[in-house]
Amino acid sequence: MIFITAKFSVRPADAGRWPDIVADFTEATRAEPGCLWFEWSRSLADPTEYVLVEAFRDDAAGASHVQSAHFRAAQRTLPPYLTATPRIVNATVDQDDWSLLGEMAVD
């Protein structure tokens, strides 16, 4: 799978509304056949920073995502709400779901 984590620095005036601002983009991405997950979290240390954790089945699914109409719309509509270019980690991982964290196993 393609595993992606991206950090978004949102303008302070818009940080509380970010989930609503990205709602359509999030919903459309989650509906893509190759999307395994697409989850937003807000930083506890910096309330203007959101972290997106996403995964796609394979290279073809990732390519389909970035070529989609909703991704292209997000490229146009989201940057005005940001204070900086998002930062990203993108890796291909040989698995198709989350692994268990053995060091914190729950009986």
Short mmCIF file of N, CA, C and O in Angstrom, two decimals, residues 3-88:
data_model
loop_
_atom_site.label_atom_id
_atom_site.label_comp_id
_atom_site.label_asym_id
_atom_site.label_seq_id
_atom_site.Cartn_x
_atom_site.Cartn_y
_atom_site.Cartn_z
N PHE A 3 1.37 4.60 1.89
CA PHE A 3 1.05 5.17 3.19
C PHE A 3 1.55 6.61 3.21
O PHE A 3 2.73 6.85 2.92
N ILE A 4 0.66 7.54 3.52
CA ILE A 4 0.99 8.96 3.46
C ILE A 4 0.58 9.63 4.77
O ILE A 4 -0.52 9.39 5.28
N THR A 5 1.47 10.45 5.28
CA THR A 5 1.15 11.32 6.40
C THR A 5 1.52 12.73 5.98
O THR A 5 2.62 12.97 5.49
N ALA A 6 0.59 13.65 6.15
CA ALA A 6 0.83 15.04 5.76
C ALA A 6 0.41 15.96 6.90
O ALA A 6 -0.59 15.71 7.58
N LYS A 7 1.20 17.02 7.10
CA LYS A 7 0.90 18.02 8.11
C LYS A 7 0.46 19.31 7.42
O LYS A 7 1.13 19.79 6.52
N PHE A 8 -0.67 19.84 7.87
CA PHE A 8 -1.25 21.05 7.32
C PHE A 8 -1.25 22.15 8.39
O PHE A 8 -1.83 21.96 9.46
N SER A 9 -0.62 23.28 8.11
CA SER A 9 -0.64 24.44 8.99
C SER A 9 -1.77 25.35 8.53
O SER A 9 -1.68 25.98 7.47
N VAL A 10 -2.82 25.41 9.32
CA VAL A 10 -4.04 26.13 8.96
C VAL A 10 -4.02 27.52 9.59
O VAL A 10 -3.56 27.68 10.73
N ARG A 11 -4.52 28.49 8.86
CA ARG A 11 -4.61 29.85 9.42
C ARG A 11 -5.39 29.80 10.74
O ARG A 11 -6.41 29.11 10.83
N PRO A 12 -4.92 30.51 11.76
CA PRO A 12 -5.60 30.47 13.06
C PRO A 12 -7.10 30.77 12.97
O PRO A 12 -7.90 30.11 13.66
N ALA A 13 -7.49 31.70 12.15
CA ALA A 13 -8.91 32.05 12.02
C ALA A 13 -9.75 30.91 11.45
O ALA A 13 -10.97 30.88 11.65
N ASP A 14 -9.11 29.96 10.75
CA ASP A 14 -9.83 28.88 10.10
C ASP A 14 -9.62 27.51 10.76
O ASP A 14 -10.26 26.53 10.37
N ALA A 15 -8.72 27.44 11.74
CA ALA A 15 -8.35 26.15 12.32
C ALA A 15 -9.55 25.41 12.92
O ALA A 15 -9.67 24.19 12.76
N GLY A 16 -10.42 26.10 13.59
CA GLY A 16 -11.59 25.44 14.19
C GLY A 16 -12.58 24.92 13.16
O GLY A 16 -13.33 23.99 13.44
N ARG A 17 -12.56 25.49 11.97
CA ARG A 17 -13.49 25.10 10.90
C ARG A 17 -12.88 24.11 9.92
O ARG A 17 -13.53 23.68 8.98
N TRP A 18 -11.60 23.76 10.09
CA TRP A 18 -10.91 22.91 9.11
C TRP A 18 -11.67 21.63 8.78
O TRP A 18 -11.81 21.28 7.60
N PRO A 19 -12.20 20.89 9.76
CA PRO A 19 -12.96 19.68 9.39
C PRO A 19 -14.12 19.97 8.44
O PRO A 19 -14.40 19.17 7.53
N ASP A 20 -14.78 21.09 8.61
CA ASP A 20 -15.88 21.46 7.70
C ASP A 20 -15.34 21.88 6.33
O ASP A 20 -15.93 21.57 5.30
N ILE A 21 -14.21 22.59 6.33
CA ILE A 21 -13.61 23.06 5.08
C ILE A 21 -13.20 21.88 4.20
O ILE A 21 -13.38 21.92 2.98
N VAL A 22 -12.69 20.81 4.80
CA VAL A 22 -12.22 19.65 4.03
C VAL A 22 -13.25 18.52 3.94
O VAL A 22 -12.95 17.45 3.41
N ALA A 23 -14.44 18.75 4.43
CA ALA A 23 -15.45 17.67 4.50
C ALA A 23 -15.76 17.04 3.14
O ALA A 23 -15.78 15.80 3.02
N ASP A 24 -16.02 17.84 2.13
CA ASP A 24 -16.36 17.28 0.81
C ASP A 24 -15.17 16.51 0.22
O ASP A 24 -15.35 15.41 -0.33
N PHE A 25 -13.98 17.08 0.34
CA PHE A 25 -12.77 16.42 -0.14
C PHE A 25 -12.55 15.09 0.59
O PHE A 25 -12.25 14.06 -0.03
N THR A 26 -12.74 15.11 1.89
CA THR A 26 -12.57 13.90 2.70
C THR A 26 -13.57 12.83 2.29
O THR A 26 -13.21 11.67 2.08
N GLU A 27 -14.82 13.20 2.19
CA GLU A 27 -15.88 12.25 1.82
C GLU A 27 -15.63 11.64 0.43
O GLU A 27 -15.75 10.43 0.24
N ALA A 28 -15.26 12.48 -0.53
CA ALA A 28 -15.01 11.99 -1.88
C ALA A 28 -13.80 11.06 -1.92
O ALA A 28 -13.81 10.04 -2.61
N THR A 29 -12.76 11.40 -1.17
CA THR A 29 -11.57 10.55 -1.15
C THR A 29 -11.88 9.21 -0.51
O THR A 29 -11.48 8.15 -1.01
N ARG A 30 -12.59 9.21 0.59
CA ARG A 30 -12.95 7.96 1.27
C ARG A 30 -13.80 7.06 0.38
O ARG A 30 -13.79 5.83 0.55
N ALA A 31 -14.52 7.63 -0.55
CA ALA A 31 -15.36 6.85 -1.47
C ALA A 31 -14.58 6.24 -2.62
O ALA A 31 -15.13 5.40 -3.36
N GLU A 32 -13.34 6.65 -2.80
CA GLU A 32 -12.53 6.08 -3.89
C GLU A 32 -12.32 4.58 -3.64
O GLU A 32 -12.03 4.18 -2.52
N PRO A 33 -12.43 3.75 -4.68
CA PRO A 33 -12.28 2.31 -4.49
C PRO A 33 -10.92 1.90 -3.94
O PRO A 33 -10.82 0.91 -3.21
N GLY A 34 -9.87 2.65 -4.23
CA GLY A 34 -8.53 2.28 -3.77
C GLY A 34 -8.11 2.90 -2.46
O GLY A 34 -7.01 2.65 -1.97
N CYS A 35 -8.98 3.70 -1.84
CA CYS A 35 -8.65 4.35 -0.57
C CYS A 35 -8.87 3.37 0.57
O CYS A 35 -9.98 2.83 0.75
N LEU A 36 -7.83 3.13 1.35
CA LEU A 36 -7.94 2.25 2.52
C LEU A 36 -8.38 3.04 3.76
O LEU A 36 -9.16 2.55 4.55
N TRP A 37 -7.83 4.23 3.93
CA TRP A 37 -8.28 5.15 4.97
C TRP A 37 -7.80 6.55 4.67
O TRP A 37 -6.85 6.76 3.93
N PHE A 38 -8.49 7.51 5.27
CA PHE A 38 -8.21 8.93 5.07
C PHE A 38 -8.70 9.62 6.33
O PHE A 38 -9.89 9.89 6.48
N GLU A 39 -7.80 9.86 7.28
CA GLU A 39 -8.18 10.31 8.62
C GLU A 39 -7.44 11.57 9.03
O GLU A 39 -6.21 11.65 8.93
N TRP A 40 -8.17 12.54 9.52
CA TRP A 40 -7.61 13.80 10.02
C TRP A 40 -7.51 13.75 11.54
O TRP A 40 -8.41 13.26 12.21
N SER A 41 -6.43 14.34 12.08
CA SER A 41 -6.26 14.54 13.52
C SER A 41 -5.74 15.95 13.73
O SER A 41 -5.01 16.48 12.90
N ARG A 42 -6.09 16.50 14.88
CA ARG A 42 -5.61 17.83 15.23
C ARG A 42 -4.51 17.70 16.27
O ARG A 42 -4.63 16.95 17.23
N SER A 43 -3.44 18.44 16.08
CA SER A 43 -2.31 18.40 17.00
C SER A 43 -2.73 18.89 18.39
O SER A 43 -3.43 19.90 18.52
N LEU A 44 -2.27 18.19 19.42
CA LEU A 44 -2.50 18.64 20.78
C LEU A 44 -1.57 19.79 21.14
O LEU A 44 -1.89 20.63 21.97
N ALA A 45 -0.40 19.83 20.52
CA ALA A 45 0.60 20.86 20.82
C ALA A 45 0.35 22.16 20.06
O ALA A 45 0.69 23.24 20.55
N ASP A 46 -0.25 22.07 18.87
CA ASP A 46 -0.46 23.24 18.03
C ASP A 46 -1.85 23.14 17.41
O ASP A 46 -2.06 22.39 16.45
N PRO A 47 -2.83 23.87 17.93
CA PRO A 47 -4.21 23.74 17.44
C PRO A 47 -4.41 24.22 16.00
O PRO A 47 -5.49 24.04 15.45
N THR A 48 -3.39 24.81 15.38
CA THR A 48 -3.52 25.19 13.97
C THR A 48 -2.93 24.13 13.05
O THR A 48 -2.95 24.31 11.83
N GLU A 49 -2.43 23.05 13.60
CA GLU A 49 -1.84 21.98 12.78
C GLU A 49 -2.75 20.75 12.76
O GLU A 49 -3.16 20.25 13.80
N TYR A 50 -3.04 20.30 11.55
CA TYR A 50 -3.80 19.07 11.34
C TYR A 50 -2.90 18.06 10.65
O TYR A 50 -2.11 18.42 9.78
N VAL A 51 -3.04 16.80 11.05
CA VAL A 51 -2.26 15.72 10.46
C VAL A 51 -3.24 14.81 9.72
O VAL A 51 -4.24 14.37 10.29
N LEU A 52 -2.92 14.53 8.48
CA LEU A 52 -3.72 13.63 7.65
C LEU A 52 -2.96 12.33 7.50
O LEU A 52 -1.81 12.32 7.08
N VAL A 53 -3.61 11.23 7.87
CA VAL A 53 -3.03 9.89 7.69
C VAL A 53 -3.91 9.20 6.66
O VAL A 53 -5.11 9.04 6.86
N GLU A 54 -3.28 8.82 5.54
CA GLU A 54 -4.05 8.22 4.46
C GLU A 54 -3.30 7.04 3.87
O GLU A 54 -2.08 6.96 3.98
N ALA A 55 -4.05 6.13 3.27
CA ALA A 55 -3.43 4.98 2.62
C ALA A 55 -4.26 4.60 1.40
O ALA A 55 -5.50 4.69 1.42
N PHE A 56 -3.55 4.17 0.37
CA PHE A 56 -4.17 3.72 -0.87
C PHE A 56 -3.65 2.34 -1.21
O PHE A 56 -2.50 2.01 -0.92
N ARG A 57 -4.48 1.54 -1.81
CA ARG A 57 -4.19 0.13 -2.09
C ARG A 57 -2.86 -0.08 -2.81
O ARG A 57 -2.10 -0.97 -2.48
N ASP A 58 -2.58 0.76 -3.80
CA ASP A 58 -1.37 0.56 -4.61
C ASP A 58 -1.08 1.83 -5.40
O ASP A 58 -1.77 2.83 -5.25
N ASP A 59 -0.04 1.78 -6.24
CA ASP A 59 0.34 2.94 -7.04
C ASP A 59 -0.80 3.43 -7.93
O ASP A 59 -0.99 4.63 -8.09
N ALA A 60 -1.54 2.51 -8.50
CA ALA A 60 -2.64 2.89 -9.39
C ALA A 60 -3.72 3.65 -8.61
O ALA A 60 -4.25 4.65 -9.11
N ALA A 61 -4.02 3.21 -7.41
CA ALA A 61 -5.02 3.89 -6.59
C ALA A 61 -4.52 5.28 -6.18
O ALA A 61 -5.29 6.24 -6.16
N GLY A 62 -3.24 5.39 -5.86
CA GLY A 62 -2.66 6.69 -5.53
C GLY A 62 -2.71 7.64 -6.71
O GLY A 62 -3.04 8.82 -6.57
N ALA A 63 -2.39 7.12 -7.89
CA ALA A 63 -2.43 7.95 -9.11
C ALA A 63 -3.85 8.39 -9.41
O ALA A 63 -4.10 9.54 -9.78
N SER A 64 -4.80 7.48 -9.23
CA SER A 64 -6.20 7.82 -9.47
C SER A 64 -6.65 8.93 -8.52
O SER A 64 -7.38 9.85 -8.92
N HIS A 65 -6.19 8.87 -7.28
CA HIS A 65 -6.54 9.89 -6.29
C HIS A 65 -6.05 11.27 -6.73
O HIS A 65 -6.83 12.23 -6.75
N VAL A 66 -4.78 11.39 -7.09
CA VAL A 66 -4.24 12.71 -7.43
C VAL A 66 -4.73 13.22 -8.79
O VAL A 66 -4.58 14.40 -9.09
N GLN A 67 -5.34 12.35 -9.58
CA GLN A 67 -5.91 12.77 -10.85
C GLN A 67 -7.41 13.02 -10.77
O GLN A 67 -8.03 13.43 -11.75
N SER A 68 -7.99 12.80 -9.58
CA SER A 68 -9.45 12.93 -9.43
C SER A 68 -9.87 14.40 -9.44
O SER A 68 -9.09 15.31 -9.13
N ALA A 69 -11.11 14.62 -9.78
CA ALA A 69 -11.66 15.98 -9.80
C ALA A 69 -11.65 16.59 -8.41
O ALA A 69 -11.36 17.79 -8.25
N HIS A 70 -11.94 15.79 -7.38
CA HIS A 70 -11.98 16.36 -6.03
C HIS A 70 -10.57 16.71 -5.53
O HIS A 70 -10.41 17.67 -4.79
N PHE A 71 -9.54 15.97 -5.94
CA PHE A 71 -8.18 16.34 -5.57
C PHE A 71 -7.77 17.64 -6.26
O PHE A 71 -7.20 18.54 -5.64
N ARG A 72 -8.10 17.74 -7.52
CA ARG A 72 -7.77 18.97 -8.27
C ARG A 72 -8.51 20.18 -7.71
O ARG A 72 -7.97 21.28 -7.64
N ALA A 73 -9.74 19.96 -7.28
CA ALA A 73 -10.49 21.05 -6.65
C ALA A 73 -9.82 21.45 -5.33
O ALA A 73 -9.69 22.65 -5.02
N ALA A 74 -9.37 20.48 -4.56
CA ALA A 74 -8.70 20.76 -3.30
C ALA A 74 -7.40 21.54 -3.52
O ALA A 74 -7.05 22.41 -2.72
N GLN A 75 -6.71 21.23 -4.61
CA GLN A 75 -5.48 21.97 -4.93
C GLN A 75 -5.76 23.47 -5.11
O GLN A 75 -4.89 24.30 -4.83
N ARG A 76 -6.95 23.79 -5.59
CA ARG A 76 -7.33 25.18 -5.81
C ARG A 76 -7.93 25.82 -4.56
O ARG A 76 -7.67 26.99 -4.27
N THR A 77 -8.76 25.07 -3.83
CA THR A 77 -9.55 25.68 -2.77
C THR A 77 -8.91 25.64 -1.39
O THR A 77 -9.22 26.50 -0.56
N LEU A 78 -8.03 24.69 -1.10
CA LEU A 78 -7.48 24.58 0.25
C LEU A 78 -6.31 25.52 0.56
O LEU A 78 -6.22 26.03 1.68
N PRO A 79 -5.38 25.77 -0.36
CA PRO A 79 -4.23 26.62 -0.02
C PRO A 79 -4.56 27.98 0.59
O PRO A 79 -3.82 28.44 1.48
N PRO A 80 -5.64 28.66 0.22
CA PRO A 80 -5.92 29.95 0.88
C PRO A 80 -6.15 29.85 2.39
O PRO A 80 -6.05 30.85 3.09
N TYR A 81 -6.46 28.68 2.89
CA TYR A 81 -6.68 28.48 4.32
C TYR A 81 -5.39 28.11 5.06
O TYR A 81 -5.41 27.97 6.29
N LEU A 82 -4.30 27.93 4.34
CA LEU A 82 -3.05 27.46 4.93
C LEU A 82 -2.04 28.58 5.11
O LEU A 82 -2.06 29.56 4.37
N THR A 83 -1.13 28.39 6.08
CA THR A 83 -0.06 29.35 6.30
C THR A 83 1.25 28.89 5.68
O THR A 83 2.20 29.68 5.61
N ALA A 84 1.31 27.64 5.23
CA ALA A 84 2.53 27.09 4.63
C ALA A 84 2.16 25.90 3.77
O ALA A 84 1.07 25.32 3.91
N THR A 85 3.06 25.54 2.88
CA THR A 85 2.88 24.34 2.06
C THR A 85 2.86 23.11 2.97
O THR A 85 3.74 22.98 3.84
N PRO A 86 1.89 22.22 2.83
CA PRO A 86 1.86 21.02 3.67
C PRO A 86 3.15 20.21 3.52
O PRO A 86 3.76 20.17 2.46
N ARG A 87 3.52 19.56 4.61
CA ARG A 87 4.69 18.67 4.63
C ARG A 87 4.18 17.23 4.60
O ARG A 87 3.14 16.92 5.17
N ILE A 88 4.95 16.35 3.93
CA ILE A 88 4.46 15.01 3.67
C ILE A 88 5.54 13.96 3.84
O ILE A 88 6.71 14.21 3.58
#
